[in-house]
Short mmCIF file of C-alpha atoms in Angstrom, two decimals:
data_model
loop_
_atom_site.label_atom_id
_atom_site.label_comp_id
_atom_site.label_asym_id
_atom_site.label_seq_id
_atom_site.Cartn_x
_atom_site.Cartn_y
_atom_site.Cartn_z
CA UNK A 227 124.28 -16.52 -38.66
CA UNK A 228 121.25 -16.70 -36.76
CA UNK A 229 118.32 -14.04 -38.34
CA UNK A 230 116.76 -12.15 -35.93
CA UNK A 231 113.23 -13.28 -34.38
CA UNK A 232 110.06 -11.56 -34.00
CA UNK A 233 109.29 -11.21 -29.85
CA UNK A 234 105.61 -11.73 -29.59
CA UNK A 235 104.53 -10.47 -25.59
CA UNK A 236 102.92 -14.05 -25.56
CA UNK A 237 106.88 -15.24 -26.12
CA UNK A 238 107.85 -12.98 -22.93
CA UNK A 239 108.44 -15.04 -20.01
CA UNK A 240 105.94 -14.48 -16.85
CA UNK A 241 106.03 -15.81 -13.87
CA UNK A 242 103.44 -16.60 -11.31
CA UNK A 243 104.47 -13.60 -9.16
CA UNK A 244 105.61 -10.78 -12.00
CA UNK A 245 103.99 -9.95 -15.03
CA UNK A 246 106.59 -8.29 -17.54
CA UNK A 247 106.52 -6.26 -20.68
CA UNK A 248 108.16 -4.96 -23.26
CA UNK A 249 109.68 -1.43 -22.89
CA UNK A 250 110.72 1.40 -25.70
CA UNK A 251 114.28 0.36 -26.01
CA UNK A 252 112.86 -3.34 -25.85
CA UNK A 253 113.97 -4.63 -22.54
CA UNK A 254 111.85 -6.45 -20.56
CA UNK A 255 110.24 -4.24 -17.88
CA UNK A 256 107.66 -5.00 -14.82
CA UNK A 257 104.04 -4.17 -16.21
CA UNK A 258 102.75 -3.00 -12.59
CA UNK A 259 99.64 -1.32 -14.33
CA UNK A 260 98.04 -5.04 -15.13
CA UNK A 261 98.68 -6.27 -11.42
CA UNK A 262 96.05 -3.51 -10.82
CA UNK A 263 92.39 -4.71 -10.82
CA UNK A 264 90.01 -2.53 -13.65
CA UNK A 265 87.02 -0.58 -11.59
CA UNK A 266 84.89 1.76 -13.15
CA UNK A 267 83.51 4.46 -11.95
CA UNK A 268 79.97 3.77 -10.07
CA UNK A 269 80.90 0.39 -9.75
CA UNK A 270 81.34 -1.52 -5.56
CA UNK A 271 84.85 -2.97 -4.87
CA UNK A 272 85.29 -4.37 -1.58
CA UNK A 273 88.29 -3.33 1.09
CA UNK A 274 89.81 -2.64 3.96
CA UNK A 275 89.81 0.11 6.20
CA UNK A 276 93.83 0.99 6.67
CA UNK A 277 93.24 4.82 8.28
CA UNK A 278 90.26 6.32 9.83
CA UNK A 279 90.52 10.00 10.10
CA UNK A 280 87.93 12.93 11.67
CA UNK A 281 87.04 14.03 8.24
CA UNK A 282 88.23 10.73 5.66
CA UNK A 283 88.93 6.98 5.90
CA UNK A 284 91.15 5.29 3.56
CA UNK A 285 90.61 1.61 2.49
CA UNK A 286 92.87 -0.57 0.33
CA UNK A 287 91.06 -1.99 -2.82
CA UNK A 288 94.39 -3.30 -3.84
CA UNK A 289 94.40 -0.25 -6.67
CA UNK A 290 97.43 1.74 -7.15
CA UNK A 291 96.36 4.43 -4.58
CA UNK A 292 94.73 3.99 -1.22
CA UNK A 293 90.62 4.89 -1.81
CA UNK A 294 89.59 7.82 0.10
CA UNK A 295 85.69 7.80 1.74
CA UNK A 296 84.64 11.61 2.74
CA UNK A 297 83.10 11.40 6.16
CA UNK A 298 79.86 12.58 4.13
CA UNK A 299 79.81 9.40 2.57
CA UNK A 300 79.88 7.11 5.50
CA UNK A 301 76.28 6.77 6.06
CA UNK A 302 73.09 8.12 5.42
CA UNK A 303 73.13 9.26 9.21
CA UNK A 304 73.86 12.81 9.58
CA UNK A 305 76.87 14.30 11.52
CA UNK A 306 78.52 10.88 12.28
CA UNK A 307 82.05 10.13 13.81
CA UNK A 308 84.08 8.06 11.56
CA UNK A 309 85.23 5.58 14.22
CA UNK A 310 81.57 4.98 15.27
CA UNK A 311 81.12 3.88 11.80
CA UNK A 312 84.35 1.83 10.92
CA UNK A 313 87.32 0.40 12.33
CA UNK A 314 91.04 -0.51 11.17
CA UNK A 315 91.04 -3.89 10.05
CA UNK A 316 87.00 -3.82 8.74
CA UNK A 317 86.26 -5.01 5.56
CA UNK A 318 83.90 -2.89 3.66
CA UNK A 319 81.99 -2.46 0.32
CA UNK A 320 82.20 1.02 -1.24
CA UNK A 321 81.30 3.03 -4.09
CA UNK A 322 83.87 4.23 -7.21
CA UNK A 323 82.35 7.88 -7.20
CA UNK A 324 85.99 9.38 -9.08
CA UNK A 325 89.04 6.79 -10.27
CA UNK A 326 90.98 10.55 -9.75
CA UNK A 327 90.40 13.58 -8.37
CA UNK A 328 91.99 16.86 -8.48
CA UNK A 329 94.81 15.25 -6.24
CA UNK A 330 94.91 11.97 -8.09
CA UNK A 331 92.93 10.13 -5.33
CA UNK A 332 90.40 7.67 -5.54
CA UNK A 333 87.24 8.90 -4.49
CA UNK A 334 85.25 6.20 -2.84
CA UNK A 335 81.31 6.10 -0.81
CA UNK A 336 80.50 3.55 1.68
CA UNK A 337 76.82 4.86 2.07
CA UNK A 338 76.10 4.82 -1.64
CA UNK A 339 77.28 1.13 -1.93
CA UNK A 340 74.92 0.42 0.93
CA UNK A 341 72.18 2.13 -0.81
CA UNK A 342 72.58 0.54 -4.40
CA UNK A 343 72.91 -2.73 -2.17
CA UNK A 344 69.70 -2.11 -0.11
CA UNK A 345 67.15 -1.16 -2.70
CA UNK A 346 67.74 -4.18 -4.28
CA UNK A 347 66.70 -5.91 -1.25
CA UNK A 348 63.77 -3.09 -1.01
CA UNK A 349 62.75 -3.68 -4.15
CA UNK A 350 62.53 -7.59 -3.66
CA UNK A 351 60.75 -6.80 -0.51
CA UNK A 352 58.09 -4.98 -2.02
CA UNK A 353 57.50 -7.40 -5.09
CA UNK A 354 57.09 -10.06 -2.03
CA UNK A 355 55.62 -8.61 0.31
CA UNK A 356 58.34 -9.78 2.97
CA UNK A 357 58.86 -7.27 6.10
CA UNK A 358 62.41 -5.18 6.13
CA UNK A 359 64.37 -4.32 8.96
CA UNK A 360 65.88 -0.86 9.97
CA UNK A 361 66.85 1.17 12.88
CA UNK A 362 65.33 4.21 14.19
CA UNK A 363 67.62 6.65 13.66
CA UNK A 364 65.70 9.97 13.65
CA UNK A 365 62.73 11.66 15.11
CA UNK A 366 60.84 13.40 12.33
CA UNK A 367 57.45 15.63 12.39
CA UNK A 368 54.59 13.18 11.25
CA UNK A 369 56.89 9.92 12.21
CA UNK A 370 60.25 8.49 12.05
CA UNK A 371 63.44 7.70 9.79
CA UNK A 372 64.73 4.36 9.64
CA UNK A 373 67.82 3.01 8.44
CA UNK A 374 67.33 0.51 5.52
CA UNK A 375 70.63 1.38 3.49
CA UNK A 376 68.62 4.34 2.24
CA UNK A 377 66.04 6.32 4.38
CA UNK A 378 63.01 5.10 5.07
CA UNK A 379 59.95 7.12 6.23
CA UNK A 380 57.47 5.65 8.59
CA UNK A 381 54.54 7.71 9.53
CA UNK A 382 53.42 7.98 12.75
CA UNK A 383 49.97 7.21 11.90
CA UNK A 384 51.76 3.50 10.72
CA UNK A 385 54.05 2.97 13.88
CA UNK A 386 51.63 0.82 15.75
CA UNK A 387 47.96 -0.01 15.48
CA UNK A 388 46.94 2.26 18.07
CA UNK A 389 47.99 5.49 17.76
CA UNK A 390 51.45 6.26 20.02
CA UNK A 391 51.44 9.31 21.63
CA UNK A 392 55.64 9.76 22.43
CA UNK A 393 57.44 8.68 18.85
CA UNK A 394 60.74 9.00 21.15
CA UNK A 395 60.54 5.65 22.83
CA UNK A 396 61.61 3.87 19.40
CA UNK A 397 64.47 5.69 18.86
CA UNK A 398 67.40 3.46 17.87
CA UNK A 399 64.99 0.08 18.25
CA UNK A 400 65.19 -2.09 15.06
CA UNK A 401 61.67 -2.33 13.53
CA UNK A 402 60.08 -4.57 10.97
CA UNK A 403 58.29 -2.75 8.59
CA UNK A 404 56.61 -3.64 5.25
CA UNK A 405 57.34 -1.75 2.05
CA UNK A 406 54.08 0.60 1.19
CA UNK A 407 55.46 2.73 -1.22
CA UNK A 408 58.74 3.14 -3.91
CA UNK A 409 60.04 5.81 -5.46
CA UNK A 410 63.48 5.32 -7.06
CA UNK A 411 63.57 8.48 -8.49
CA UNK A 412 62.69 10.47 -5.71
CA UNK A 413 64.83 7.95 -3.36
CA UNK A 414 61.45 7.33 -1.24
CA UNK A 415 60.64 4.70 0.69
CA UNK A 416 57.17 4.70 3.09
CA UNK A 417 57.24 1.77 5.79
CA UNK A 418 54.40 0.21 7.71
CA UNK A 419 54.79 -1.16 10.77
CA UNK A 420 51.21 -1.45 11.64
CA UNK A 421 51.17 -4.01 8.67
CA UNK A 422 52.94 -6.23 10.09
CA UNK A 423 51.31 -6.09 13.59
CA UNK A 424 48.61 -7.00 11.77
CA UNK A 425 49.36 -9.84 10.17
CA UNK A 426 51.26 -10.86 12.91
CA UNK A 427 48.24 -10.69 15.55
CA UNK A 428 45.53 -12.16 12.82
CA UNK A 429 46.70 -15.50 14.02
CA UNK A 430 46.65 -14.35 17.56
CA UNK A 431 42.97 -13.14 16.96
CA UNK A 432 42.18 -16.39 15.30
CA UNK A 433 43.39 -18.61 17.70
CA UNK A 434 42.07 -16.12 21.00
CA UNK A 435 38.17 -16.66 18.87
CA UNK A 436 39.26 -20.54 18.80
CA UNK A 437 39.74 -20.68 22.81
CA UNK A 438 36.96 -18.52 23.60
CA UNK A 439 33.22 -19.33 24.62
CA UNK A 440 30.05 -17.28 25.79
CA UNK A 441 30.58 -17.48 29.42
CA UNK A 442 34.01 -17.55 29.91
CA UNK A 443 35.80 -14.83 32.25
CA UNK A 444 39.07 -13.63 31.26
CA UNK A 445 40.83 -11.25 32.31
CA UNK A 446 42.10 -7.84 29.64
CA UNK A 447 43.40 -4.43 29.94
CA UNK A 448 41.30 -1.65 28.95
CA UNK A 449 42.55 0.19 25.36
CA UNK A 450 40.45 2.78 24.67
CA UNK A 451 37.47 4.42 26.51
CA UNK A 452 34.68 6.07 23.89
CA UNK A 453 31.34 7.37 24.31
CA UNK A 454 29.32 4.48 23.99
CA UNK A 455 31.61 2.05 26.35
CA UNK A 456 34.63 0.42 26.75
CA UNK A 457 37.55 -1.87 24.80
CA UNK A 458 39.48 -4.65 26.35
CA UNK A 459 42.86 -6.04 24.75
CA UNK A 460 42.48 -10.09 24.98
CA UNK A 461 46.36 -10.61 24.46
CA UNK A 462 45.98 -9.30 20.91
CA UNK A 463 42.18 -8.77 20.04
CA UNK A 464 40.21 -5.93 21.39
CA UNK A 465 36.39 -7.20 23.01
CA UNK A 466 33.78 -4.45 23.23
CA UNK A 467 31.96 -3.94 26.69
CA UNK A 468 29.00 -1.95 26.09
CA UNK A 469 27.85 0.94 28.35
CA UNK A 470 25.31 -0.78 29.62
CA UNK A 471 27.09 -3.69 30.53
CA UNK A 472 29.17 -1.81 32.71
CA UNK A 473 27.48 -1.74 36.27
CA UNK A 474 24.27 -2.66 37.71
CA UNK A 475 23.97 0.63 38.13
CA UNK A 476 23.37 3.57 35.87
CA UNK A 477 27.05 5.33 34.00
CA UNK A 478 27.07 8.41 32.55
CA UNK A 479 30.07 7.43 30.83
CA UNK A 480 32.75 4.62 31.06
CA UNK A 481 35.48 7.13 32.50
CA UNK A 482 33.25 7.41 35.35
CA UNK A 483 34.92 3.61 35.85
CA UNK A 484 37.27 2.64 34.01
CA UNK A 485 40.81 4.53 32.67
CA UNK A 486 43.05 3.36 29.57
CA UNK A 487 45.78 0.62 30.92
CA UNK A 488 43.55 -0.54 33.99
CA UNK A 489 43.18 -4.72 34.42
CA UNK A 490 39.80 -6.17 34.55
CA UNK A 491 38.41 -8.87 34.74
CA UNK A 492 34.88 -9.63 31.80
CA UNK A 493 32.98 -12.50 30.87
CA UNK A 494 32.27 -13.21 27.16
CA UNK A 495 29.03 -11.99 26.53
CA UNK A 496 28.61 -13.30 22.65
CA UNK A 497 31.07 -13.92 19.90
CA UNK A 498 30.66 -13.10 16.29
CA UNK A 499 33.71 -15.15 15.04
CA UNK A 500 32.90 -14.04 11.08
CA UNK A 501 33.88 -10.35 12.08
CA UNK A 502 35.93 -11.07 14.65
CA UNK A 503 34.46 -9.32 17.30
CA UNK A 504 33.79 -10.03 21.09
CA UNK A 505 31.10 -8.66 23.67
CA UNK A 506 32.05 -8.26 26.97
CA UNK A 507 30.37 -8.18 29.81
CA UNK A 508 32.12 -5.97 33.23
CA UNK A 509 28.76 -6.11 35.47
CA UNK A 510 27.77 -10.01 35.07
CA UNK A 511 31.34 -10.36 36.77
CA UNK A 512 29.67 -8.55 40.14
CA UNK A 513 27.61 -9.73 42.15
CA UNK A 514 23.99 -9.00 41.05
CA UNK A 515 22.32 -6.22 43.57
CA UNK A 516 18.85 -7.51 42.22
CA UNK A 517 19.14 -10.96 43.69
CA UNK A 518 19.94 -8.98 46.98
CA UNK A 519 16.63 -7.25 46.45
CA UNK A 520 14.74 -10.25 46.23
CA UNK A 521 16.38 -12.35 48.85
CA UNK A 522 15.59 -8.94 51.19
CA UNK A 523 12.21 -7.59 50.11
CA UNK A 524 8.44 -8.18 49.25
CA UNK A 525 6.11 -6.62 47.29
CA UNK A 526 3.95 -3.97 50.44
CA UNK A 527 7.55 -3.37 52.54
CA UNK A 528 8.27 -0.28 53.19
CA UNK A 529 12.09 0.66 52.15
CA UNK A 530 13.76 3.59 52.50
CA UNK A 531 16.23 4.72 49.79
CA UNK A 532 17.68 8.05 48.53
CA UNK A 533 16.18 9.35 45.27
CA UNK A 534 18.88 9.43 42.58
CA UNK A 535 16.65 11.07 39.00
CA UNK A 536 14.24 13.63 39.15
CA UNK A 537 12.41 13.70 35.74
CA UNK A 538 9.21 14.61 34.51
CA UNK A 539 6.91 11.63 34.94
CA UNK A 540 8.85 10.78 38.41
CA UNK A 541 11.64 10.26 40.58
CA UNK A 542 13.84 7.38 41.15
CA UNK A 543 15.24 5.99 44.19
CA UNK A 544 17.86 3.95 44.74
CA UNK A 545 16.80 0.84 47.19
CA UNK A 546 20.55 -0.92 47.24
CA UNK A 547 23.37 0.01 45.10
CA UNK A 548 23.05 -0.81 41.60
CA UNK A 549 18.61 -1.23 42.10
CA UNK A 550 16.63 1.86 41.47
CA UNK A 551 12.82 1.82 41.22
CA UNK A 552 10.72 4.53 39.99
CA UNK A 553 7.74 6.46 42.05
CA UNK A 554 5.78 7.43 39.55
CA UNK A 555 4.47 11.26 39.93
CA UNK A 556 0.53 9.62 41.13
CA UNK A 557 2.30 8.19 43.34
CA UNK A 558 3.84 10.42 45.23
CA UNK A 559 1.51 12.28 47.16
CA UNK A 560 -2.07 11.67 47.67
CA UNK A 561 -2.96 15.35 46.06
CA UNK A 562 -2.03 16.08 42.67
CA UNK A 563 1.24 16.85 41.63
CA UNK A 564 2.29 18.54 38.83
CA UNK A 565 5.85 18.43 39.14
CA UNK A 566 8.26 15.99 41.06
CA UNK A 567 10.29 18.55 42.23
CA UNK A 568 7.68 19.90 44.54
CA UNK A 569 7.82 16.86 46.21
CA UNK A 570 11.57 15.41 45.97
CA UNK A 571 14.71 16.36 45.30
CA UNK A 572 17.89 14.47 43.67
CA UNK A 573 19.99 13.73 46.81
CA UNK A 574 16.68 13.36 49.39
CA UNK A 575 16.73 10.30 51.76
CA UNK A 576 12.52 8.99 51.47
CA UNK A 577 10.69 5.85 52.36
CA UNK A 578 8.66 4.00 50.06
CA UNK A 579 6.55 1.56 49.34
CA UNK A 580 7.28 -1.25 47.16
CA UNK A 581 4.01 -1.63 45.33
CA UNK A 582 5.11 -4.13 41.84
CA UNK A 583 8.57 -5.98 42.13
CA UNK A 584 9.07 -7.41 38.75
CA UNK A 585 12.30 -9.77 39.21
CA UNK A 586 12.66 -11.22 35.54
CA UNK A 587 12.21 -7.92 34.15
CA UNK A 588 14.09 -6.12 36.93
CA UNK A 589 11.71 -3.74 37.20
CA UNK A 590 10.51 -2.02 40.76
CA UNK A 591 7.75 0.31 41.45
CA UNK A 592 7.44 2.60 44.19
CA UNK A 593 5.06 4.48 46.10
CA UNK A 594 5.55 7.69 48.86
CA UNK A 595 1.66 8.18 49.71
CA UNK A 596 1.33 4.84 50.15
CA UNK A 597 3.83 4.55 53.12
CA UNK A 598 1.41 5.18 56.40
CA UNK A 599 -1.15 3.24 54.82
CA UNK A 600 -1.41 -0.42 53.78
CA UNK A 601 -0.97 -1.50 49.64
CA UNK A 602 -4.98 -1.75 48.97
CA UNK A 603 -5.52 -3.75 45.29
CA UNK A 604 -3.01 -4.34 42.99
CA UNK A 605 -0.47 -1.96 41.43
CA UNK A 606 -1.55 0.72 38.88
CA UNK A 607 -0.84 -0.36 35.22
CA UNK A 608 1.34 2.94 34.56
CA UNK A 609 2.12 1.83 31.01
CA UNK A 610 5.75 2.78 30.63
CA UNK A 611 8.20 1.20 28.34
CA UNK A 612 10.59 -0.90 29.83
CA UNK A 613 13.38 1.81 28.75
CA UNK A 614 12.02 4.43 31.33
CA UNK A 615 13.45 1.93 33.80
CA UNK A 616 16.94 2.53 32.43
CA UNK A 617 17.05 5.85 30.64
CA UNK A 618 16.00 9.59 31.81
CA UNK A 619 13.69 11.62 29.60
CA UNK A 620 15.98 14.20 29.69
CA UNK A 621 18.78 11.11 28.24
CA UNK A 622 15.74 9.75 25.71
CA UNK A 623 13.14 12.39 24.73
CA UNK A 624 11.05 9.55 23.35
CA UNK A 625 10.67 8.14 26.71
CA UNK A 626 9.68 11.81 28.53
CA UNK A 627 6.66 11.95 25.69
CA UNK A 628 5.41 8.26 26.21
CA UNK A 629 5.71 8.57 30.46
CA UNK A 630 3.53 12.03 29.88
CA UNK A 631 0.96 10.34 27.71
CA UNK A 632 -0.73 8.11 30.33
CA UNK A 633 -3.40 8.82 32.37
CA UNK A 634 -3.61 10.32 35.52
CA UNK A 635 -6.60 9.49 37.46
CA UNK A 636 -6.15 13.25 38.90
CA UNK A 637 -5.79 14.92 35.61
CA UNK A 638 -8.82 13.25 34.28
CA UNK A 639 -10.94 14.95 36.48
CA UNK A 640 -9.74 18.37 35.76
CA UNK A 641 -8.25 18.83 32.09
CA UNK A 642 -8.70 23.09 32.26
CA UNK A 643 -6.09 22.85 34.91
CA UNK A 644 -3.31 21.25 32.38
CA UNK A 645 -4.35 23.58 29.12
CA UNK A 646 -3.73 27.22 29.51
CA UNK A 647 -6.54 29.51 27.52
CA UNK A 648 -4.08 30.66 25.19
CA UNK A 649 -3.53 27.30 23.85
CA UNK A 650 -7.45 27.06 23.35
CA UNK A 651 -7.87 30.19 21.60
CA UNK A 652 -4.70 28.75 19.34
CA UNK A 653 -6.36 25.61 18.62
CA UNK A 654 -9.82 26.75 17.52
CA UNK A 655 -8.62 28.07 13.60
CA UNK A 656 -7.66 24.24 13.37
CA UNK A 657 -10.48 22.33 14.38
CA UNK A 658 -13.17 24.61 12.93
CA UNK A 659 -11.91 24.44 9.10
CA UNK A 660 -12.18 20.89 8.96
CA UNK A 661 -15.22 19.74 8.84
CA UNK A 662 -16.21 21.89 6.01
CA UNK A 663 -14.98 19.69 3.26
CA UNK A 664 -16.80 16.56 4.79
CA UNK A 665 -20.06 18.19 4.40
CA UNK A 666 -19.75 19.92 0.55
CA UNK A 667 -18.76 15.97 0.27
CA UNK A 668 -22.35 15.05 1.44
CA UNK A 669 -24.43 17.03 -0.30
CA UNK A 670 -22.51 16.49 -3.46
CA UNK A 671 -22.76 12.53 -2.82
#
């Protein structure tokens, strides 16, 4: 008699395609439940899409039910159509959000694997300071949304180095930004794009300084216009033309020229290659007026010009485009003048005299009494700053006071005629005090 044996599951025979156990009446039974794979809840399990619905797709994890992935767990995009996100046949990574629901269904996210997924890669980005990639998938006030795996915010202050006017024109581009800011708590992410322009056209600068000399003409687009001139892109560094290197003649301001986008072509003025800055010159790429004047004219010839500044110690006159020279007010009529204006008027068409042509310091002076007659002597020292020659006093009040202090050859001969009484009578309580002290000085000494 053979005694009964003691079945141990390891005794069980298995096969490679069936796993069997031992039921309650102790037959051997199929044990489907460990063909299943064990997933936990908040864990990513790869699948396949099987059914994509308006509202649900299901995907087969190889579990004993189909997973089910809510349309609001697609993708962090809002209001999306399922089949623009997935098709039948794609494989997928997903999120266990519930092993059962209320129906017994496994509840899976495709967006929330994707997240856990990307800030990993976020986070790794930051620590490194390597760029990440998204797409633009939203307009926002203050800058846009971008699609890392989680939502990315990149203010439109950081889009681009220069500051873009339409945010709309990136809209679905893919954009390289670098990581400025982490949150994982809040979920936030701040992008800069502008960081990686940056970096990306420091080499550009460097090698643009490289190439570059003092003298060489290139040719740039203008970026920005501002007060006190003009800046050129150079293919990825931004050279400074200064107001007054603008024309050979005077500019109120650069718009009067130049407008944002417009080609021209400038020659390198100077480089400073430790800051990374260029001077440009626009003018020094005309031809120089001034050499016209010289080639054309002697000091005594008579020229005729219209006047373009009426100011208080003068008026100038433009002789050729781009050359004015100044008339100072003795010179413009052989009585005494006490104001330009009774003589000339901005716009008038005169002749002059030329009575000093400086060429080296591009400086010409003028004379209207002197027309009819010959140039007796040698030109009055006037004693103005070379600045009056490119400025108005109205422009540089500093100028205006040093063009009124010299002397009039007129004026010296009357004085009562340029101090009104009152002024006298104002003076007097000044002067008289003074000397007081000096003398209680002397006798005490």
């Amino acid at each position: 008699m053979v005694q009964n044996e003691t079945v141990t599951e390891a005794d069980l025979p298995k096969s490679d395609d069936d796993v069997w156990t031992q039921g309650p009446d102790g037959e051997l039974i199929p044990d489907y439940d460990s063909t299943f794979p064990i997933i936990n809840e908040g864990e990513v399990v790869r699948g396949k899409v099987v059914r994509v619905d308006k509202d649900e797709v299901l995907i087969d994890i190889g579990y004993k039910s189909e997973g089910v992935i809510p349309v609001s767990e697609l993708s962090i995009r809002r209001s999306v159509n399922p089949a623009d996100e997935v098709q039948i046949g794609d494989e997928i990574d997903a999120l266990v959000m519930t092993k059962e629901d209320a129906e017994g269904r496994l509840i899976l996210s495709k967006k929330r694997a994707r997240f856990e997924m990307a800030w990993k890669r976020i986070e790794e980005a930051a620590e490194s300071g390597e760029p990440v990639e998204g797409t633009v998938i939203e307009v926002v006030k203050g800058g846009l949304i971008l699609d890392l795996g989680v939502r990315g915010f990149l203010p439109a202050s950081l889009v681009d180095i220069r500051r873009v006017q339409d945010l709309d024109e990136f809209m679905g581009q893919t954009l390289r930004c670098k990581v400025i800011e982490l949150n994982r708590s809040r979920n936030n992410v701040v992008l800069s794009r502008r960081a990686v322009l940056e970096e990306e056209r420091k080499e550009m600068r460097q090698a643009i300084l490289d190439r570059l000399s003092p003298g060489d003409v290139v040719t740039g687009t203008i970026s920005n216009i501002v007060d006190f001139g003009a800046f050129v892109d150079l293919e990825g560094i931004d050279g400074l033309i200064h107001i007054s290197e603008l024309s050979w003649s005077h500019v109120n301001h650069p718009s009067e020229l130049l407008e944002i986008g417009q080609e021209v072509e400038v020659k390198v003025l100077d480089i400073d290659r430790e800051r990374q800055r260029i001077s440009l010159g626009l003018k020094q790429t005309q031809s120089d007026p001034w050499q016209q004047v010289i080639d054309t004219y002697d000091q005594g010839d008579v020229v005729e010009g219209r006047v373009t500044k009426v100011v208080t110690f003068g008026a100038f006159i433009e002789v050729v485009p781009g050359v004015e020279g100044l008339v100072h007010i003795s010179e413009l009529a052989d009585h005494h003048v006490e104001n330009p204006r009774e003589v000339v008027t901005q716009g008038d068409t005169v002749k002059a005299r030329i009575i000093e042509m400086d060429a080296e310091r591009r400086r010409l002076s003028l004379s209207l009494k002197r027309v009819d007659g010959e140039l007796d002597g040698e030109a009055p020292a006037l004693g103005l700053s070379e600045e009056v020659f490119a400025e108005t006093a109205e422009e540089a009040p500093e100028l205006k006071a040093s063009a009124e202090a010299v002397v009039e050859p007129e004026a010296s001969v009357e004085p009562e005629a340029s101090v009104e009484p009152e002024a006298e009578a104002q003076s007097e309580p000044d002067v008289e005090p003074r000397p007081e002290p000096e003398e209680q000085g002397s006798d005490e000494s």
